[in-house]
Short mmCIF file of C-alpha atoms and ligand atoms in Angstrom, two decimals:
data_model
loop_
_atom_site.label_atom_id
_atom_site.label_comp_id
_atom_site.label_asym_id
_atom_site.label_seq_id
_atom_site.Cartn_x
_atom_site.Cartn_y
_atom_site.Cartn_z
CA UNK A 1 8.72 102.14 144.40
CA UNK A 2 5.88 103.49 146.51
CA UNK A 3 5.35 102.47 150.09
CA UNK A 4 3.09 99.66 151.08
CA UNK A 5 2.13 99.01 154.63
CA UNK A 6 3.02 95.36 154.74
CA UNK A 7 1.77 94.91 158.28
CA UNK A 8 -1.76 95.05 156.86
CA UNK A 9 -1.05 92.13 154.49
CA UNK A 10 -2.37 88.85 155.82
CA UNK A 11 -0.77 85.71 154.47
CA UNK A 12 -2.17 82.28 153.94
CA UNK A 13 0.22 79.42 153.16
CA UNK A 14 -1.30 76.24 151.72
CA UNK A 15 0.32 73.07 153.05
CA UNK A 16 -2.41 70.48 153.40
CA UNK A 17 -1.56 68.34 150.34
CA UNK A 18 -0.16 64.85 150.74
CA UNK A 19 2.70 64.92 148.31
CA UNK A 20 2.14 61.34 147.03
CA UNK A 21 5.08 61.54 144.59
CA UNK A 22 7.57 62.03 147.42
CA UNK A 23 6.90 58.39 148.36
CA UNK A 24 7.51 59.30 151.97
CA UNK A 25 6.12 58.74 155.43
CA UNK A 26 7.03 62.34 156.13
CA UNK A 27 4.58 65.09 154.98
CA UNK A 28 5.97 66.63 151.81
CA UNK A 29 6.34 70.09 153.30
CA UNK A 30 8.61 68.79 156.07
CA UNK A 31 11.28 67.60 153.62
CA UNK A 32 14.22 69.95 153.77
CA UNK A 33 16.07 72.40 151.58
CA UNK A 34 19.31 73.72 153.11
CA UNK A 35 18.36 72.34 156.54
CA UNK A 36 14.95 74.02 156.64
CA UNK A 37 11.62 72.31 155.95
CA UNK A 38 10.01 73.30 152.65
CA UNK A 39 7.11 75.05 154.36
CA UNK A 40 9.43 77.08 156.61
CA UNK A 41 10.69 78.95 153.56
CA UNK A 42 7.42 80.73 152.70
CA UNK A 43 6.71 81.13 156.46
CA UNK A 44 10.04 82.91 157.00
CA UNK A 45 9.53 84.94 153.81
CA UNK A 46 6.16 86.22 155.10
CA UNK A 47 7.79 86.95 158.44
CA UNK A 48 10.70 88.84 156.84
CA UNK A 49 8.15 90.96 154.88
CA UNK A 50 6.40 91.70 158.10
CA UNK A 51 3.09 90.19 157.04
CA UNK A 52 0.48 89.47 159.69
CA UNK A 53 -1.35 87.36 160.54
CA UNK A 54 0.24 84.33 158.91
CA UNK A 55 -2.11 81.36 158.63
CA UNK A 56 -0.83 77.91 157.71
CA UNK A 57 -3.44 75.56 156.23
CA UNK A 58 -2.51 72.04 157.26
CA UNK A 59 -4.07 68.64 156.54
CA UNK A 60 -1.85 65.62 155.80
CA UNK A 61 0.50 65.22 158.72
CA UNK A 62 -0.98 68.34 160.40
CA UNK A 63 0.34 67.43 163.85
CA UNK A 64 3.84 66.79 162.59
CA UNK A 65 3.91 70.09 160.68
CA UNK A 66 2.65 71.98 163.75
CA UNK A 67 5.18 70.24 165.99
CA UNK A 68 8.01 71.11 163.72
CA UNK A 69 7.18 74.79 163.08
CA UNK A 70 5.77 75.66 166.49
CA UNK A 71 3.06 78.15 167.34
CA UNK A 72 5.00 81.37 167.70
CA UNK A 73 3.74 83.98 165.27
CA UNK A 74 1.71 81.40 163.33
CA UNK A 75 -1.96 80.51 163.18
CA UNK A 76 -3.04 77.10 161.99
CA UNK A 77 -6.17 76.17 160.05
CA UNK A 78 -7.07 72.54 159.52
CA UNK A 79 -8.26 71.33 156.12
CA UNK A 80 -9.31 67.86 157.22
CA UNK A 81 -10.28 66.76 153.67
CA UNK A 82 -8.42 68.08 150.60
CA UNK A 83 -11.18 69.36 148.45
CA UNK A 84 -8.99 71.73 146.35
CA UNK A 85 -6.93 74.84 146.63
CA UNK A 86 -10.05 77.06 146.81
CA UNK A 87 -11.44 74.99 149.71
CA UNK A 88 -8.04 75.25 151.41
CA UNK A 89 -8.18 79.01 151.42
CA UNK A 90 -11.78 78.93 152.69
CA UNK A 91 -10.51 76.87 155.63
CA UNK A 92 -8.26 79.78 156.58
CA UNK A 93 -11.07 82.35 156.79
CA UNK A 94 -11.79 81.88 160.46
CA UNK A 95 -8.18 82.10 161.50
CA UNK A 96 -7.84 85.39 159.59
CA UNK A 97 -10.44 86.84 161.95
CA UNK A 98 -11.88 89.35 159.55
CA UNK A 99 -8.60 90.64 158.17
CA UNK A 100 -9.49 92.67 155.10
CA UNK A 101 -7.54 94.24 152.24
CA UNK A 102 -4.70 92.49 150.43
CA UNK A 103 -4.15 88.83 151.29
CA UNK A 104 -1.06 87.09 150.13
CA UNK A 105 -1.40 83.44 149.16
CA UNK A 106 1.69 81.27 149.17
CA UNK A 107 2.35 77.55 148.73
CA UNK A 108 4.11 75.42 151.30
CA UNK A 109 5.99 73.48 148.62
CA UNK A 110 7.58 76.50 146.81
CA UNK A 111 10.83 77.22 148.66
CA UNK A 112 12.75 79.43 146.26
CA UNK A 113 10.49 82.47 146.05
CA UNK A 114 12.34 85.71 146.89
CA UNK A 115 11.16 88.64 148.99
CA UNK A 116 11.90 91.11 146.13
CA UNK A 117 9.42 89.25 143.95
CA UNK A 118 6.67 89.37 146.56
CA UNK A 119 7.27 93.04 147.22
CA UNK A 120 6.92 93.79 143.50
CA UNK A 121 3.80 91.64 143.35
CA UNK A 122 2.16 93.52 146.27
CA UNK A 123 3.24 96.86 144.83
CA UNK A 124 1.66 96.10 141.46
CA UNK A 125 -1.52 94.91 143.11
CA UNK A 126 -1.79 98.20 144.97
CA UNK A 127 -0.72 100.40 142.04
CA UNK A 128 -3.30 98.87 139.70
CA UNK A 129 -6.01 98.71 142.38
CA UNK A 130 -6.52 95.07 141.43
CA UNK A 131 -8.84 92.67 143.16
CA UNK A 132 -6.56 89.72 142.27
CA UNK A 133 -2.92 89.80 141.17
CA UNK A 134 -1.44 86.51 140.07
CA UNK A 135 2.21 85.63 139.73
CA UNK A 136 2.82 83.91 136.37
CA UNK A 137 5.72 82.43 134.40
CA UNK A 138 6.44 81.88 130.75
CA UNK A 139 7.58 78.25 130.23
CA UNK A 140 8.49 75.95 127.33
CA UNK A 141 6.38 73.10 128.64
CA UNK A 142 3.19 74.34 130.24
CA UNK A 143 1.71 70.88 130.62
CA UNK A 144 -0.01 70.37 133.96
CA UNK A 145 -0.21 74.02 134.94
CA UNK A 146 -3.15 76.37 134.94
CA UNK A 147 -2.96 78.60 131.79
CA UNK A 148 -3.29 82.36 131.96
CA UNK A 149 -5.97 83.54 129.51
CA UNK A 150 -5.33 87.26 128.92
CA UNK A 151 -7.57 89.95 127.48
CA UNK A 152 -6.04 93.34 126.94
CA UNK A 153 -3.55 93.96 129.75
CA UNK A 154 -5.67 92.04 132.29
CA UNK A 155 -6.40 88.37 133.02
CA UNK A 156 -9.77 86.97 131.89
CA UNK A 157 -9.38 83.51 133.45
CA UNK A 158 -7.07 80.71 134.54
CA UNK A 159 -7.93 77.40 132.95
CA UNK A 160 -6.62 74.19 134.44
CA UNK A 161 -4.93 71.56 132.21
CA UNK A 162 -7.83 69.15 132.69
CA UNK A 163 -10.39 71.76 131.60
CA UNK A 164 -8.41 73.41 128.79
CA UNK A 165 -9.27 73.24 125.05
CA UNK A 166 -6.42 72.88 122.50
CA UNK A 167 -6.05 76.65 121.97
CA UNK A 168 -5.78 77.18 125.73
CA UNK A 169 -3.34 74.30 126.14
CA UNK A 170 -1.01 76.12 123.65
CA UNK A 171 -0.69 79.08 126.02
CA UNK A 172 2.79 79.17 127.57
CA UNK A 173 2.03 81.64 130.40
CA UNK A 174 1.22 79.57 133.45
CA UNK A 175 -0.19 80.22 136.91
CA UNK A 176 2.58 79.96 139.46
CA UNK A 177 0.04 79.47 142.22
CA UNK A 178 1.02 82.63 144.17
CA UNK A 179 -1.49 85.46 144.37
CA UNK A 180 -2.62 88.62 146.10
CA UNK A 181 -6.40 88.64 146.72
CA UNK A 182 -8.64 91.28 148.22
CA UNK A 183 -10.51 90.05 151.30
CA UNK A 184 -13.36 89.65 151.97
CA UNK A 185 -14.13 89.50 148.16
CA UNK A 186 -12.15 86.31 147.67
CA UNK A 187 -14.11 84.43 150.31
CA UNK A 188 -17.47 85.52 148.90
CA UNK A 189 -16.35 84.47 145.42
CA UNK A 190 -15.07 81.06 146.64
CA UNK A 191 -18.38 80.27 148.24
CA UNK A 192 -20.08 80.97 144.92
CA UNK A 193 -17.75 79.16 142.48
CA UNK A 194 -18.46 75.60 143.66
CA UNK A 195 -16.67 72.57 142.25
CA UNK A 196 -18.20 72.01 138.83
CA UNK A 197 -15.03 71.12 136.92
CA UNK A 198 -13.09 68.12 135.60
CA UNK A 199 -11.40 67.49 139.02
CA UNK A 200 -14.53 68.09 141.06
CA UNK A 201 -12.45 70.39 143.30
CA UNK A 202 -12.89 73.92 144.59
CA UNK A 203 -10.45 75.78 142.34
CA UNK A 204 -8.78 78.84 143.74
CA UNK A 205 -8.31 79.89 140.16
CA UNK A 206 -12.02 80.30 139.60
CA UNK A 207 -11.87 83.47 141.69
CA UNK A 208 -10.34 85.14 138.67
CA UNK A 209 -13.37 84.63 136.39
CA UNK A 210 -15.66 85.61 139.32
CA UNK A 211 -13.73 88.91 139.78
CA UNK A 212 -14.07 89.64 136.07
CA UNK A 213 -17.75 88.89 136.08
CA UNK A 214 -18.07 91.51 138.83
CA UNK A 215 -16.12 93.98 136.64
CA UNK A 216 -13.10 93.93 138.95
CA UNK A 217 -9.50 94.14 137.82
CA UNK A 218 -7.30 91.02 137.66
CA UNK A 219 -3.62 91.77 137.14
CA UNK A 220 -0.69 89.41 136.47
CA UNK A 221 3.06 89.76 137.06
CA UNK A 222 5.50 87.60 135.17
CA UNK A 223 8.33 86.20 137.31
CA UNK A 224 11.78 86.43 135.70
CA UNK A 225 13.07 82.97 136.61
CA UNK A 226 10.73 80.03 136.65
CA UNK A 227 12.98 78.32 139.18
CA UNK A 228 11.77 80.80 141.78
CA UNK A 229 8.19 79.52 141.64
CA UNK A 230 8.91 75.85 141.01
CA UNK A 231 6.78 73.69 143.27
CA UNK A 232 8.41 70.55 144.76
CA UNK A 233 6.46 67.37 143.99
CA UNK A 234 9.18 64.67 144.04
CA UNK A 235 12.70 64.09 145.24
CA UNK A 236 14.27 65.01 141.92
CA UNK A 237 12.75 68.48 142.19
CA UNK A 238 13.74 68.59 145.85
CA UNK A 239 17.41 68.03 144.98
CA UNK A 240 17.25 70.56 142.16
CA UNK A 241 15.75 73.20 144.50
CA UNK A 242 18.41 72.41 147.13
CA UNK A 243 21.09 73.00 144.50
CA UNK A 244 19.64 76.38 143.59
CA UNK A 245 19.44 77.35 147.27
CA UNK A 246 23.03 76.21 147.86
CA UNK A 247 24.23 78.46 145.08
CA UNK A 248 22.35 81.40 146.55
CA UNK A 249 23.73 80.78 150.02
CA UNK A 250 27.28 80.26 148.77
CA UNK A 251 27.11 83.36 146.58
CA UNK A 252 26.05 85.48 149.52
CA UNK A 253 28.79 84.05 151.72
CA UNK A 254 31.38 84.90 149.09
CA UNK A 255 29.99 88.40 148.70
CA UNK A 256 30.28 88.79 152.47
CA UNK A 257 34.01 87.96 152.36
CA UNK A 258 34.19 84.16 152.85
CA UNK A 259 36.49 82.23 150.53
CA UNK A 260 35.04 79.04 149.01
CA UNK A 261 37.66 77.09 147.08
CA UNK A 262 34.99 75.04 145.26
CA UNK A 263 31.48 76.43 145.94
CA UNK A 264 29.78 73.49 144.22
CA UNK A 265 30.82 71.11 147.03
CA UNK A 266 30.21 73.30 150.08
CA UNK A 267 26.97 72.63 151.92
CA UNK A 268 25.99 75.46 154.26
CA UNK A 269 22.55 75.40 155.76
CA UNK A 270 20.29 78.48 155.87
CA UNK A 271 20.85 79.38 159.55
CA UNK A 272 24.69 79.34 159.45
CA UNK A 273 26.72 82.55 159.97
CA UNK A 274 30.37 82.85 158.83
CA UNK A 275 32.82 85.72 159.36
CA UNK A 276 35.02 87.32 156.66
CA UNK A 277 38.37 85.90 155.58
CA UNK A 278 37.36 82.43 156.67
CA UNK A 279 38.39 79.79 154.10
CA UNK A 280 36.11 76.87 153.27
CA UNK A 281 37.82 74.01 151.52
CA UNK A 282 35.87 71.56 149.29
CA UNK A 283 33.46 68.99 150.62
CA UNK A 284 32.30 70.38 153.94
CA UNK A 285 28.93 70.56 155.74
CA UNK A 286 28.02 73.41 158.08
CA UNK A 287 24.64 72.84 159.58
CA UNK A 288 21.91 74.04 161.97
CA UNK A 289 22.57 77.08 164.10
CA UNK A 290 26.36 77.04 163.60
CA UNK A 291 28.26 80.26 163.73
CA UNK A 292 31.88 80.61 162.66
CA UNK A 293 34.14 83.60 163.26
CA UNK A 294 36.64 85.31 161.03
CA UNK A 295 39.99 84.09 159.68
CA UNK A 296 39.14 80.49 160.27
CA UNK A 297 40.23 77.56 158.04
CA UNK A 298 37.75 74.75 157.59
CA UNK A 299 39.41 71.81 155.85
CA UNK A 300 37.85 69.15 153.64
CA UNK A 301 35.63 66.53 155.14
CA UNK A 302 34.61 68.62 158.16
CA UNK A 303 31.03 68.45 159.43
CA UNK A 304 29.84 71.03 161.96
CA UNK A 305 26.34 71.00 163.48
CA UNK A 306 24.92 73.57 165.92
CA UNK A 307 28.35 74.89 167.04
CA UNK A 308 29.76 78.19 168.09
CA UNK A 309 33.18 78.65 166.59
CA UNK A 310 35.39 81.69 167.37
CA UNK A 311 37.97 83.53 165.31
CA UNK A 312 41.19 82.10 163.78
CA UNK A 313 40.07 78.53 164.49
CA UNK A 314 41.60 75.73 162.35
CA UNK A 315 39.26 72.77 161.83
CA UNK A 316 41.39 70.06 160.19
CA UNK A 317 40.20 67.31 157.80
CA UNK A 318 37.68 64.78 158.87
CA UNK A 319 36.66 66.40 162.13
CA UNK A 320 33.03 66.13 163.29
CA UNK A 321 31.70 68.75 165.71
CA UNK A 322 28.21 69.07 167.14
CA UNK A 323 26.78 71.19 169.95
CA UNK A 324 30.27 72.42 170.80
CA UNK A 325 31.61 75.86 171.64
CA UNK A 326 35.11 76.53 170.34
CA UNK A 327 36.91 79.68 171.44
CA UNK A 328 39.37 81.78 169.45
CA UNK A 329 42.69 80.36 168.18
CA UNK A 330 41.88 76.68 168.64
CA UNK A 331 43.18 73.90 166.35
CA UNK A 332 40.97 70.82 166.04
CA UNK A 333 41.76 67.53 164.30
CA UNK A 334 42.45 66.00 161.91
CA UNK A 335 39.74 63.49 162.70
CA UNK A 336 38.63 64.83 166.09
CA UNK A 337 35.10 64.37 167.40
CA UNK A 338 33.70 67.18 169.51
CA UNK A 339 30.33 66.17 170.87
CA UNK A 340 27.57 68.20 172.56
CA UNK A 341 28.58 70.15 175.68
CA UNK A 342 32.20 70.53 174.70
CA UNK A 343 33.46 74.00 175.59
CA UNK A 344 37.00 75.03 174.47
CA UNK A 345 37.73 78.34 176.09
CA UNK A 346 40.45 79.39 173.68
CA UNK A 347 43.94 78.52 172.45
CA UNK A 348 43.21 74.84 172.76
CA UNK A 349 44.60 72.02 170.74
CA UNK A 350 42.54 68.93 170.16
CA UNK A 351 44.45 66.50 167.98
CA UNK A 352 43.77 63.37 165.97
CA UNK A 353 41.39 60.71 167.25
CA UNK A 354 40.40 62.74 170.28
CA UNK A 355 36.76 62.67 171.45
CA UNK A 356 35.27 65.12 173.89
CA UNK A 357 31.78 65.33 175.38
CA UNK A 358 30.31 67.64 178.08
CA UNK A 359 33.90 68.76 178.77
CA UNK A 360 35.08 72.25 179.49
CA UNK A 361 38.75 73.06 178.75
CA UNK A 362 40.37 76.16 180.23
CA UNK A 363 42.69 78.32 178.06
CA UNK A 364 45.67 76.59 176.42
CA UNK A 365 44.72 73.12 177.61
CA UNK A 366 45.32 70.34 175.11
CA UNK A 367 44.77 66.76 174.18
CA UNK A 368 46.83 66.03 171.13
CA UNK A 369 46.37 62.36 170.41
CA UNK A 370 44.04 59.32 170.95
CA UNK A 371 42.09 60.54 173.95
CA UNK A 372 38.58 60.55 175.42
CA UNK A 373 37.55 63.39 177.72
CA UNK A 374 33.93 63.24 178.81
CA UNK A 375 32.03 64.77 181.74
CA UNK A 376 35.06 66.77 182.72
CA UNK A 377 36.02 70.20 184.02
CA UNK A 378 39.57 71.01 182.97
CA UNK A 379 41.62 73.97 184.08
CA UNK A 380 44.11 76.05 182.12
CA UNK A 381 47.39 74.86 180.57
CA UNK A 382 46.61 71.17 181.18
CA UNK A 383 48.31 68.66 178.91
CA UNK A 384 46.66 65.27 178.40
CA UNK A 385 49.18 62.68 177.11
CA UNK A 386 48.43 60.28 174.28
CA UNK A 387 45.77 57.80 175.24
CA UNK A 388 44.20 59.53 178.22
CA UNK A 389 40.72 58.25 179.08
CA UNK A 390 38.13 59.63 181.51
CA UNK A 391 36.25 56.50 182.64
CA UNK A 392 33.01 58.35 183.20
CA UNK A 393 30.46 55.60 182.94
CA UNK A 394 29.85 52.55 185.12
CA UNK A 395 27.12 51.14 182.88
CA UNK A 396 24.37 52.96 184.77
CA UNK A 397 25.55 56.46 185.84
CA UNK A 398 27.91 59.13 184.53
CA UNK A 399 30.58 60.69 186.78
CA UNK A 400 32.63 63.85 186.72
CA UNK A 401 36.37 64.29 186.33
CA UNK A 402 37.78 67.63 187.58
CA UNK A 403 41.30 68.64 186.66
CA UNK A 404 42.99 71.79 188.04
CA UNK A 405 45.35 74.23 186.26
CA UNK A 406 48.77 73.25 184.98
CA UNK A 407 48.30 69.53 185.44
CA UNK A 408 50.54 67.33 183.31
CA UNK A 409 49.04 63.94 182.44
CA UNK A 410 51.42 61.35 181.07
CA UNK A 411 50.48 58.94 178.25
CA UNK A 412 48.02 56.09 178.74
CA UNK A 413 46.29 57.33 181.89
CA UNK A 414 42.75 56.40 183.02
CA UNK A 415 40.78 58.61 185.37
CA UNK A 416 38.20 56.51 187.19
CA UNK A 417 35.50 59.15 187.84
CA UNK A 418 34.42 60.69 190.05
CA UNK A 419 37.89 61.99 190.74
CA UNK A 420 39.51 65.39 191.30
CA UNK A 421 43.08 66.23 190.27
CA UNK A 422 44.70 69.14 192.10
CA UNK A 423 46.45 72.00 190.24
CA UNK A 424 50.06 71.62 189.28
CA UNK A 425 50.08 67.84 189.86
CA UNK A 426 51.75 65.28 187.64
CA UNK A 427 50.19 61.97 186.69
CA UNK A 428 52.67 59.29 185.71
CA UNK A 429 52.31 57.52 182.38
CA UNK A 430 50.29 54.29 182.49
CA UNK A 431 48.49 55.15 185.72
CA UNK A 432 44.94 54.26 186.63
CA UNK A 433 43.82 57.03 188.91
CA UNK A 434 41.06 55.99 191.34
CA UNK A 435 41.69 58.45 194.17
CA UNK A 436 41.77 62.29 194.34
CA UNK A 437 45.23 63.80 193.77
CA UNK A 438 46.35 66.80 195.90
CA UNK A 439 47.90 69.93 194.27
CA UNK A 440 51.51 69.70 193.17
CA UNK A 441 51.74 65.96 193.93
CA UNK A 442 52.93 63.09 191.74
CA UNK A 443 50.42 60.31 191.30
CA UNK A 444 51.60 57.06 189.84
CA UNK A 445 49.74 53.72 190.02
CA UNK A 446 51.67 51.36 187.78
CA UNK A 447 53.53 48.37 189.30
CA UNK A 448 57.34 48.55 189.58
CA UNK A 449 59.34 47.33 186.55
CA UNK A 450 61.17 43.97 186.95
CA UNK A 451 64.30 42.94 185.01
CA UNK A 452 65.16 39.22 184.59
CA UNK A 453 68.56 39.00 182.90
CA UNK A 454 68.77 36.54 179.96
CA UNK A 455 65.13 35.42 180.22
CA UNK A 456 64.21 36.19 176.59
CA UNK A 457 67.27 34.47 175.15
CA UNK A 458 66.54 31.32 177.20
CA UNK A 459 62.95 31.28 175.96
CA UNK A 460 64.06 31.53 172.35
CA UNK A 461 66.46 28.61 172.72
CA UNK A 462 63.65 26.44 174.17
CA UNK A 463 61.31 27.36 171.33
CA UNK A 464 63.89 26.23 168.72
CA UNK A 465 64.27 22.74 170.28
CA UNK A 466 60.51 21.88 169.89
C1 LIG B 1 -2.37 74.63 141.13
C2 LIG B 1 -3.20 75.64 140.35
C3 LIG B 1 -2.60 75.77 138.92
C4 LIG B 1 -1.15 76.21 139.02
C5 LIG B 1 -0.34 75.23 139.95
C6 LIG B 1 0.98 75.75 140.19
C7 LIG B 1 -5.46 75.36 141.18
C8 LIG B 1 -6.81 74.90 140.92
N1 LIG B 1 -4.58 75.21 140.23
O1 LIG B 1 -2.53 73.41 140.50
O2 LIG B 1 -3.33 76.74 138.17
O3 LIG B 1 -0.59 76.29 137.74
O4 LIG B 1 -1.02 75.06 141.23
O5 LIG B 1 1.77 74.81 140.87
O6 LIG B 1 -5.26 75.94 142.26
N2 LIG B 1 -3.57 72.32 148.49
C9 LIG B 1 -4.14 72.20 149.69
N3 LIG B 1 -5.39 71.62 149.81
C10 LIG B 1 -6.05 71.12 148.72
C11 LIG B 1 -5.40 71.20 147.47
C12 LIG B 1 -4.18 71.81 147.36
O7 LIG B 1 -3.63 72.69 150.70
O8 LIG B 1 -7.18 70.60 148.89
C13 LIG B 1 -2.31 72.96 148.40
C14 LIG B 1 -1.19 71.97 147.97
O9 LIG B 1 -0.58 71.40 149.12
C15 LIG B 1 -0.25 72.87 147.18
C16 LIG B 1 -1.15 73.92 146.57
O10 LIG B 1 -2.35 73.90 147.35
O11 LIG B 1 0.64 73.56 148.04
C17 LIG B 1 -1.45 73.72 145.13
O12 LIG B 1 -2.20 72.48 145.01
P1 LIG B 1 -1.91 71.44 143.92
O13 LIG B 1 -2.77 70.26 144.07
O14 LIG B 1 -0.43 71.21 143.79
O15 LIG B 1 -2.42 72.25 142.64
P2 LIG B 1 -2.12 71.96 141.16
O16 LIG B 1 -3.09 71.00 140.62
O17 LIG B 1 -0.68 71.75 140.97
CA1 LIG B 2 1.39 71.38 142.39
#
């Protein structure tokens, strides 16, 4: 393949449509596939190809779309009224600031398009010195799509369903809605075509006939798999696209050395990174910006969101982790809940029904059963007994618990924060700790045990009489 200087390719992404069939308060292009809004897929694709500038045409829910995607590396153009795809591209002209040469046009509701396909499209456009190159697909049921009317090896026109005669309706090659246009030609043509058609819209597709009338070449490239250019119009198509994306993501994970016991039930979002020899059991969700190291085991029913997980970590069934950092060689769960701000330094054990939040554990510290540790700074080799609770909240404010190294906490202990526990100290089981404990001390706050001989037997006798 020849070289194409992709930096000179401007990109316009159309995302102004309402998406009525989604039946949603959310703009269509903000619905997600693999944790990423629909419109972010073509945006990232254009970025990966190095295209610049990238102009997003927004209309319905413009503010929400802009809020979600941000301004970095993107220019926005507002199409206040949706007067058709041709009008949408005209709205982008100003933001393109005179960019000329090839201009890539993508759709905000087509998430499965691959970089290879766009590279080939741009390459063909250049090789054939075309003025327009359109991406097409051969389908069984062309109903609803614009039909590609060929003459010789070029394209004579694209005719929309509403405007097609029976012979044109029988054509099975359809317009995928993705093009390379030459600027500024495309803008001059769009100003001339007007909206004299069945829909009364400015059709982007009329640029093709205009190019041919000016004796310019219009080329077409047939995409191999229709799925790649499938637009999302409703939630059925959204789920189907998500399934395709899931298979792509899971395949690339497996190719990179991750074991998936049952790939069909593993849900890994687009931004997640996983090291080799990690094993993913069925029915797990790995989301957001999560990264997982090598040689980990992630058991069924685990959900991880925005976490940093080290190497050789064992996440046991039913555990939920979000915004946590987990160092190497930790074992979590089953059914543990690691909330945002949890930092496990390494070699930590967090057992069943343990919840942590904004808590930092030094190396080898552990809480094996039925415990809540929140707003805490914990040293190394600390053992929290079953049922330890940091009482961090007085209904208004949160308070900190600080625990030194080598502290042993017996079962059923409450730390009434703010409180500081010195290194090497021992906290007796059943204690409610309200005052700081010095290093190497024993703290015990439970009342002394009483024995009353025969009391229980006497009570039983009395109960029988009644
Ligand atoms: C369009 C094509 C059709 C093609 C089909 C592929 C035209 C005239 N027809 O038809 O040949 O087969 O896509 O899916 O272009 N948009 C705006 N503003 C508007 C109108 C549309 O931003 O005023 C955006 C939509 O959000 C969408 C894209 O343009 O991303 C395509 O618009 P849509 O209304 O879906 O066009 P179709 O009628 O499906
Ligand atoms: Ca459409």
